[in-house]
Amino acid sequence: MLIVQKYGGSSVANAERVFNVAKRIMRTRMEGNDVVVVLSAQGKTTDGLIAKAKEINAKPSRREMDMLLSTGEQQSVALMAMAISAIGGRAVSLNAAQVGIETTNTYSNARIRHINTERIENELDEGSIVLVTGFQGVNAIGDTTTLGRGGSDTSAVALAAALNADMCEIYTDVEGVYTADPRVVPDAVKLDEISYDEMLELASLGAKVLHSRSVEVAKKYNVKLVVRSSMSEAEGTEVKEDVKMERMLVSGVAADKKVSRISIMGINDEPGKAFEVFSLMAKEKVSVDIILQSTGADGKQNISFTIGEDDLDIALKALEKNKERLTAREIVHDENTAKLSIVGAGMATNPGVAAMFFEAMYDAGVNIQMISTSEIKITVLIAKDDVDAAMVAVHDKFKMASVNMRKAADTEE
Amino acid sequence: MLIVQKYGGSSVANAERVFNVAKRIMRTRMEGNDVVVVLSAQGKTTDGLIAKAKEINAKPSRREMDMLLSTGEQQSVALMAMAISAIGGRAVSLNAAQVGIETTNTYSNARIRHINTERIENELDEGSIVLVTGFQGVNAIGDTTTLGRGGSDTSAVALAAALNADMCEIYTDVEGVYTADPRVVPDAVKLDEISYDEMLELASLGAKVLHSRSVEVAKKYNVKLVVRSSMSEAEGTEVKEDVKMERMLVSGVAADKKVSRISIMGINDEPGKAFEVFSLMAKEKVSVDIILQSTGADGKQNISFTIGEDDLDIALKALEKNKERLTAREIVHDENTAKLSIVGAGMATNPGVAAMFFEAMYDAGVNIQMISTSEIKITVLIAKDDVDAAMVAVHDKFKMASVNMRKAADTEE
């Protein structure tokens, strides 16, 4: 088998952990597999480099940030090669330029376009374990790009797809995908499996276990993806196309506190105003999530939408500059907001799910500001302070814990 | 003018120094020059990375060490680009792969074969200051190589040669090239100029101000080279083909304490034995310096030679393994040795120099173990403990300080 493994920064944070991972990699190799390993930067390396940059320039260019940050992964792969060699294995480290991980040109948020597999395949043929820098690529002119925070997951899945690997294992510091954040909901349980679509929703809704783009790529190329712990031997969660076991109504609940809401009040009721607002946001590369448009008693329109809190300043500045053109009376914002979402393939065919969700919120005394739904998820915007209580209430309402535990018991028979 | 500047690790050790250098670079740019800057890794970065590697693997592969260490310079150039941008300049950082600094394949000690100038010239044409990682290159298969410690000097001079630059300025933490190490000889003086050949001898004899290979390249391509301080406005020392001013007998005295001596005793007096010894050393990539061969009273040969102390273990191991084949009775070594050298273009035409040198050693009570001479230098092997006293005695004997000061006074007229 050809197996791609990815280890995050905390799994390689110091020499001891590097050796633990080296042993795990060697075990996989000694079972007769070809092994390609994607590594993140060690522990707090990336944060340290960001701090160094900010000390010098409050708004460093994205190109130079990529140049700076990409060194972290290169250190990881070189050190891991040394560790594998120290325990008798054979490994070679490769950075994105050496592999040929070709990306778009958007510094700090590039997308992989193509991966040359020749160098990796040659090294595998020679019996080496191949260690590849995660998170980074090269653009058309050979400059270094990065895929955004968490992008090493995407590197691993894209490599697995390009190499036609039998499996892609994402090693992390939790044992898999849970029905809710176990730190908030103590009886949250680990899922044995989850579909790509559900995982995609959970990932994009704030469950930090997988980078959402990695799930998109896995779905597109049907990569067998397993999320598991680098610290234990637990089985982990398999992410796949079809989940065979009896479906739960709701697979999980996720929250994202890094959300701000902007409301543009009193816009003239003319065609094209919403288009103008969101064109502006697109031009500033601000991703917009939930959108709500309503007409006030005065016949004017109000447009509200949510964005990532990091984009708030840039979004407000662009809107204020164009306030007149947008015929807006007032632009207000709220930073004390969070998204809470439930995800489950079961909900599409069960109209009672939304009602149960809202009932749980009502029971917990949580006020809902905005609502957004899709085939397999419902998201509400609530106050940040309400998130933990709401998550416990929802988890409890859908009895995700017991459903899953029963399922687990069934599986063991 | 097109100027190549090189700043060492201590010149960019922290944010404050990075800004100092950024300002100096900007000043050069604002005077209307095109500027290419070569940077070393910040302060103790390289030492820190070496320590990390040694924690994981006592004998890491040279390929992986290069992969690891090359990240230090990449961080420096990215941070410098951010600093220049912060003070209103325009800069772009490039690593060796992006520039195309092609080297031989000898990891950790590669030599530059060719530099592609297209990318740099394009960036200069667009008005950017170009910041290039020192110390590193890429080999034929695109893997990262390094040029050996101090190799950033060579990067700078090679870039100046390839770009046909008007000047190559090496910024360091001393004000130029001195007649002796100022920490040992308090009245050592800075030279205004020195010839390539003299500088080459001084550099290879332990004067740490310039990487010796950089001087070779400067001489070969006739690069105008200036060594000066990044902390002051002092003029520095110009290294050039012909030194116009009245020649001093001796330009400088240098010492290298990282030397060990090996003696192979009682070899059969047969042809080819010396060849065998030094073939063995070449095979182990051990550089041999002073060689002395003598015949003992018993008709057997003794071969003594000096090597860098880091190579002692590997050299002894190879010799012991082949002791029988070499017909050696005994292999001894001495780690308490150092080289002391005087350098000066004037000495070739002045037979009294060697005598004065040996007289100074005699006066200082220093025993000479071996002697080696060339057109422009005399080197002696002495005990490590004698080095400082010998250096002061020699410096005094040749009155380098006063000669140079008189010369400086002449120049000012």
CSV table of C-alpha atoms in Angstrom, one decimal, chain A residues 13-16 18-19 42 45 49 52-57 59-61 63-68 70-72 74-86 91-95 97-98 107 119 123 133 141-144, chain B residues 13-16 18-19 42 45 49 52-57 59-61 63-68 70-72 74-86 91-95 97-98 107 119 123 133 141-144:
chain,number,residue,atom,x,y,z
A,13,ALA,CA,7.0,20.1,18.7
A,14,ASN,CA,10.2,18.8,20.3
A,15,ALA,CA,12.9,16.2,19.8
A,16,GLU,CA,11.1,13.6,21.9
A,18,VAL,CA,9.9,13.9,16.6
A,19,PHE,CA,11.2,10.5,17.6
A,42,GLN,CA,7.2,22.5,14.9
A,45,THR,CA,7.4,28.0,15.2
A,49,LEU,CA,7.9,33.8,13.0
A,52,LYS,CA,9.1,38.4,14.4
A,53,ALA,CA,7.6,39.8,11.3
A,54,LYS,CA,5.1,42.0,13.1
A,55,GLU,CA,7.9,43.5,15.2
A,56,ILE,CA,9.4,44.7,11.9
A,57,ASN,CA,6.3,45.5,9.8
A,59,LYS,CA,1.5,44.9,7.6
A,60,PRO,CA,4.1,42.7,6.0
A,61,SER,CA,3.6,41.8,2.3
A,63,ARG,CA,4.7,37.3,-0.5
A,64,GLU,CA,7.4,37.9,2.1
A,65,MET,CA,5.3,36.3,4.9
A,66,ASP,CA,5.1,33.2,2.7
A,67,MET,CA,8.9,33.3,2.2
A,68,LEU,CA,9.3,33.6,6.0
A,70,SER,CA,7.6,28.3,4.7
A,71,THR,CA,11.0,27.9,6.5
A,72,GLY,CA,9.1,26.3,9.5
A,74,GLN,CA,11.4,22.9,5.9
A,75,GLN,CA,13.0,22.6,9.3
A,76,SER,CA,10.5,20.0,10.4
A,77,VAL,CA,11.1,17.7,7.4
A,78,ALA,CA,14.9,18.0,7.7
A,79,LEU,CA,14.8,17.2,11.4
A,80,MET,CA,12.4,14.2,10.8
A,81,ALA,CA,14.8,12.9,8.1
A,82,MET,CA,17.6,13.0,10.7
A,83,ALA,CA,15.4,11.2,13.3
A,84,ILE,CA,14.4,8.5,10.9
A,85,SER,CA,18.0,8.0,9.9
A,86,ALA,CA,19.0,7.9,13.6
A,91,ALA,CA,14.3,9.1,4.5
A,92,VAL,CA,14.6,12.2,2.3
A,93,SER,CA,13.1,15.6,2.9
A,94,LEU,CA,11.6,17.6,0.0
A,95,ASN,CA,10.2,21.1,0.0
A,97,ALA,CA,9.8,23.5,-5.0
A,98,GLN,CA,11.7,20.2,-5.0
A,107,TYR,CA,0.2,34.6,-1.6
A,119,ARG,CA,10.5,13.1,-7.8
A,123,GLU,CA,12.5,8.4,-4.1
A,133,THR,CA,6.8,20.2,3.6
A,141,ILE,CA,7.5,32.0,-11.4
A,142,GLY,CA,8.9,29.6,-8.8
A,143,ASP,CA,8.1,31.9,-5.8
A,144,THR,CA,7.0,30.3,-2.5
B,13,ALA,CA,20.7,39.8,14.8
B,14,ASN,CA,17.5,41.5,16.0
B,15,ALA,CA,14.7,43.9,14.7
B,16,GLU,CA,16.7,47.0,15.7
B,18,VAL,CA,17.6,44.8,10.8
B,19,PHE,CA,16.3,48.3,10.6
B,42,GLN,CA,20.3,36.1,12.0
B,45,THR,CA,20.1,31.1,14.3
B,49,LEU,CA,19.6,24.9,14.3
B,52,LYS,CA,18.5,21.1,17.3
B,53,ALA,CA,19.9,18.7,14.7
B,54,LYS,CA,22.5,17.3,17.1
B,55,GLU,CA,19.8,16.6,19.7
B,56,ILE,CA,18.1,14.3,17.1
B,57,ASN,CA,21.1,12.8,15.3
B,59,LYS,CA,25.8,12.6,12.7
B,60,PRO,CA,23.0,14.1,10.6
B,61,SER,CA,23.3,13.6,6.8
B,63,ARG,CA,22.0,16.8,2.7
B,64,GLU,CA,19.5,17.2,5.5
B,65,MET,CA,21.7,19.7,7.4
B,66,ASP,CA,21.7,21.9,4.3
B,67,MET,CA,18.0,21.6,4.0
B,68,LEU,CA,17.7,22.6,7.7
B,70,SER,CA,19.3,27.1,4.6
B,71,THR,CA,16.1,28.2,6.3
B,72,GLY,CA,18.1,30.7,8.4
B,74,GLN,CA,15.6,32.7,4.0
B,75,GLN,CA,14.1,34.1,7.2
B,76,SER,CA,16.7,37.0,7.1
B,77,VAL,CA,15.9,38.0,3.6
B,78,ALA,CA,12.1,37.9,4.2
B,79,LEU,CA,12.4,40.0,7.3
B,80,MET,CA,14.7,42.5,5.6
B,81,ALA,CA,12.2,42.9,2.8
B,82,MET,CA,9.5,43.7,5.4
B,83,ALA,CA,11.8,46.2,7.1
B,84,ILE,CA,12.7,48.0,3.8
B,85,SER,CA,9.0,48.1,2.9
B,86,ALA,CA,8.2,49.5,6.4
B,91,ALA,CA,12.4,45.1,-2.0
B,92,VAL,CA,12.0,41.5,-3.0
B,93,SER,CA,13.6,38.5,-1.3
B,94,LEU,CA,14.9,35.5,-3.3
B,95,ASN,CA,16.4,32.2,-2.2
B,97,ALA,CA,16.5,28.2,-6.0
B,98,GLN,CA,14.6,31.3,-7.1
B,107,TYR,CA,26.4,19.0,0.4
B,119,ARG,CA,15.5,37.0,-12.3
B,123,GLU,CA,13.7,42.7,-10.4
B,133,THR,CA,20.0,34.3,0.7
B,141,ILE,CA,18.6,18.0,-9.2
B,142,GLY,CA,17.3,21.2,-7.5
B,143,ASP,CA,18.3,20.1,-4.0
B,144,THR,CA,19.6,22.7,-1.5
